[in-house]
mmCIF file of C-alpha atoms in Angstrom:
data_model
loop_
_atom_site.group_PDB
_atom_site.id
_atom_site.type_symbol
_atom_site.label_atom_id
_atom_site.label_comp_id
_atom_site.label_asym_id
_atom_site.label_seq_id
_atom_site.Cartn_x
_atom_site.Cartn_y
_atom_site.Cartn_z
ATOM 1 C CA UNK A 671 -44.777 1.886 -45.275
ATOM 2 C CA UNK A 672 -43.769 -1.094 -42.735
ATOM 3 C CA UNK A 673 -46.131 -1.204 -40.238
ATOM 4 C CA UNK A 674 -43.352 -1.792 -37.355
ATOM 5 C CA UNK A 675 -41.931 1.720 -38.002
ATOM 6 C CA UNK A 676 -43.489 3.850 -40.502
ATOM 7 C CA UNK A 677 -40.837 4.296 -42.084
ATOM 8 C CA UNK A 678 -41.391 4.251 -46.371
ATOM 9 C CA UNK A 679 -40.328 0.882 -47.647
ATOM 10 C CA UNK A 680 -37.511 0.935 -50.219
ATOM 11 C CA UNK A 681 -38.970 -1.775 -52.875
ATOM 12 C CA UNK A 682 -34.985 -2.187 -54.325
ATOM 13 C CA UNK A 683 -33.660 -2.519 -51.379
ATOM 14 C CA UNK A 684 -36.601 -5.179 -50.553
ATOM 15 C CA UNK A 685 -36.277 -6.935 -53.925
ATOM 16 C CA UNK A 686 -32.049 -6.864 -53.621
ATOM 17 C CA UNK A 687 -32.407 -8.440 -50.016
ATOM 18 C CA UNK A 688 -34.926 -10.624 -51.729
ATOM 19 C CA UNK A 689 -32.997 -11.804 -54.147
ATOM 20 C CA UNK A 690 -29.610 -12.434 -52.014
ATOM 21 C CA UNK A 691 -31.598 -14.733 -49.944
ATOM 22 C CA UNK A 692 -32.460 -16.585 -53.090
ATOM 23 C CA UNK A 693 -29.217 -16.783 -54.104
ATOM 24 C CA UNK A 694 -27.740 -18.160 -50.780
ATOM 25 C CA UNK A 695 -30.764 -20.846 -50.607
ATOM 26 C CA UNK A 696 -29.756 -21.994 -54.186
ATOM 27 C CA UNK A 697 -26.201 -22.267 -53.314
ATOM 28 C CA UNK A 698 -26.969 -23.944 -50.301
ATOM 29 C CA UNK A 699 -28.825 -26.205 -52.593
ATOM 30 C CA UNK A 700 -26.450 -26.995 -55.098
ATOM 31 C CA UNK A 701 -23.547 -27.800 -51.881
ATOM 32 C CA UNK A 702 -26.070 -29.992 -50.716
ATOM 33 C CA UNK A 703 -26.103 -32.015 -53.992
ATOM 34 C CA UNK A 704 -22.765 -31.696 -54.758
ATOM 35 C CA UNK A 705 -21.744 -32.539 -51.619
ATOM 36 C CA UNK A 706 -23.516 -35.645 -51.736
ATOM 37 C CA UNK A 707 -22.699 -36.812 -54.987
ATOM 38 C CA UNK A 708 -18.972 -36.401 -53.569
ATOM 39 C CA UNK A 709 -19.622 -38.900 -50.306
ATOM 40 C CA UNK A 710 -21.312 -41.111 -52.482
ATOM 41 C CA UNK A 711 -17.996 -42.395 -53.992
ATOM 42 C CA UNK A 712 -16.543 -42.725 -50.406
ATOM 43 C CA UNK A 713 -18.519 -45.678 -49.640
ATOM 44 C CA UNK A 714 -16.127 -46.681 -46.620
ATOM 45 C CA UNK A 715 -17.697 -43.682 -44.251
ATOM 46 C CA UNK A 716 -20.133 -43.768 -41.776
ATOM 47 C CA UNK A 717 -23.144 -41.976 -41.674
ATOM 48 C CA UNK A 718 -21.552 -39.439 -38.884
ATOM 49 C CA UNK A 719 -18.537 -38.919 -41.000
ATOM 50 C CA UNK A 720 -20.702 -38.571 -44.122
ATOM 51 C CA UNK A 721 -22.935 -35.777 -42.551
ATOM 52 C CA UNK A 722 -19.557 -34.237 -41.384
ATOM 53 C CA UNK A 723 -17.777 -34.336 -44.535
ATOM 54 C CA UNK A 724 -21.253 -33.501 -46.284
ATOM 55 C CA UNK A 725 -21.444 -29.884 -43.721
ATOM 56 C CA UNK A 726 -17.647 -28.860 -44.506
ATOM 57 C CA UNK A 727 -18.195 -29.704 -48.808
ATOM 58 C CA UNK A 728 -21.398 -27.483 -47.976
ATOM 59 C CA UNK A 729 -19.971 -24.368 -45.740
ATOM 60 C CA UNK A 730 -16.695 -24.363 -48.192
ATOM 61 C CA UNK A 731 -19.020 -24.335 -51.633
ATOM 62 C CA UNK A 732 -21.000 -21.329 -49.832
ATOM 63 C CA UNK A 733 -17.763 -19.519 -48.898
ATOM 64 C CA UNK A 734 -16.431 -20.386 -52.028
ATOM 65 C CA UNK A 735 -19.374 -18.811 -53.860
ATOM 66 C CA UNK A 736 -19.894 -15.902 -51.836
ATOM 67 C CA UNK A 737 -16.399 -15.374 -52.627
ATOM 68 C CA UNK A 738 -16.775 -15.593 -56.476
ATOM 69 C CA UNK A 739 -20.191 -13.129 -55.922
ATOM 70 C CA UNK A 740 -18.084 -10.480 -54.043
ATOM 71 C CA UNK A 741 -15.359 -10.426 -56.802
ATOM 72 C CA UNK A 742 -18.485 -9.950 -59.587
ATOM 73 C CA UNK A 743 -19.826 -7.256 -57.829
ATOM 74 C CA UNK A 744 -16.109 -5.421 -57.243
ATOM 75 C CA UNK A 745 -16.055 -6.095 -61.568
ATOM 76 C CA UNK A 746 -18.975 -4.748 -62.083
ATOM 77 C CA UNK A 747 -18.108 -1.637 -59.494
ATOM 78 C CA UNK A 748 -15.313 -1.183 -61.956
ATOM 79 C CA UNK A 749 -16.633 -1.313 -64.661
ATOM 80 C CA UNK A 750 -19.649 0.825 -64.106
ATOM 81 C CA UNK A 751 -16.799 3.609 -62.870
ATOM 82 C CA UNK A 752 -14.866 3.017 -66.176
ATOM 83 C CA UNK A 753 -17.744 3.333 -68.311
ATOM 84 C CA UNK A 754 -19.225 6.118 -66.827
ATOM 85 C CA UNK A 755 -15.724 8.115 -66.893
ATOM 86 C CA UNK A 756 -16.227 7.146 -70.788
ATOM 87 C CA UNK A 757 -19.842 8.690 -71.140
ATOM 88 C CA UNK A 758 -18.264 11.623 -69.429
ATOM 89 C CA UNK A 759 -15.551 12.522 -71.545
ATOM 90 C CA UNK A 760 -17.547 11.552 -74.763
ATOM 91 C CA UNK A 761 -20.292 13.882 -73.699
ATOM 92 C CA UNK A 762 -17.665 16.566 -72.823
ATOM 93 C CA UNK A 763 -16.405 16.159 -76.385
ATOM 94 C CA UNK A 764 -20.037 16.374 -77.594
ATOM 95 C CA UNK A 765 -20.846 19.579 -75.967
ATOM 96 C CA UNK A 766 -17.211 20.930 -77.367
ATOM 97 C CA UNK A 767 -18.050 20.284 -80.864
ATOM 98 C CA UNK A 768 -21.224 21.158 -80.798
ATOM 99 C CA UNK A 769 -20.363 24.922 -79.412
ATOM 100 C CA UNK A 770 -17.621 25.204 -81.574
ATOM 101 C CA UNK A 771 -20.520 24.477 -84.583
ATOM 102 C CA UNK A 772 -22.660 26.907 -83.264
ATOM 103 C CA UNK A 773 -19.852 29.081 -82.937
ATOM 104 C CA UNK A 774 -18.353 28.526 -86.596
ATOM 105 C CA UNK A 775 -22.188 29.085 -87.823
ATOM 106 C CA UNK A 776 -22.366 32.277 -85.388
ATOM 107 C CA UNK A 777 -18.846 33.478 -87.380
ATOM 108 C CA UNK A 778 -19.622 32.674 -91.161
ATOM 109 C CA UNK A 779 -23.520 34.568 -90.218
ATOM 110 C CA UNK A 780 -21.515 37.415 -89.192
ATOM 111 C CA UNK A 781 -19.051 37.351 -92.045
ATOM 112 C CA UNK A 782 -21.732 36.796 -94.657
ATOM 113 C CA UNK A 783 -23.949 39.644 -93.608
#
């Protein structure tokens, strides 16, 4: 329970907010780095341009991640509705053959009595 609202806490929801925050600090991180391993070969800036330059290589490497984690997910939506369509009919096939054994079995009982 939260003590704000006692409301029950949902711990997946908790640990999938969790881990979307780590995921945005870590790609924050690696813009950061890459983004200043790009303005290190532009030695001819100045150190307002290089922040600047250093912000936009930073905000466009998020976006461009986020991006890349929202097509993932939309994969993975698919999938997950594929293969579960799959399970579906295989168990429907399943259940088919296995009441047309008990059947058959039910038939040759009868026949052989």
């Amino acid at each position: 329970m939260t003590a704000m609202d006692e409301r029950p806490l949902d711990a997946g929801a908790f640990l999938n907010e969790i881990e979307g925050h780590l995921l945005i600090a870590a790609a924050r991180t690696e813009g950061r780095t890459a983004a200043a391993r790009f303005t290190t070969r532009l030695d001819w800036l100045t150190d307002a341009q290089r922040a600047e330059v250093e912000r936009y290589f930073e905000a466009e490497y998020l976006a461009l991640a986020r991006a890349s984690w929202r097509r993932t997910a939309e994969r993975g939506r698919r999938l997950r509705a594929e293969y579960e369509e799959t399970y579906r009919r295989l168990r429907q096939r399943l259940v088919a053959g296995c009441l047309l054994g008990c059947a058959l079995l039910v038939a040759l009982a009868l026949v052989g009595v």
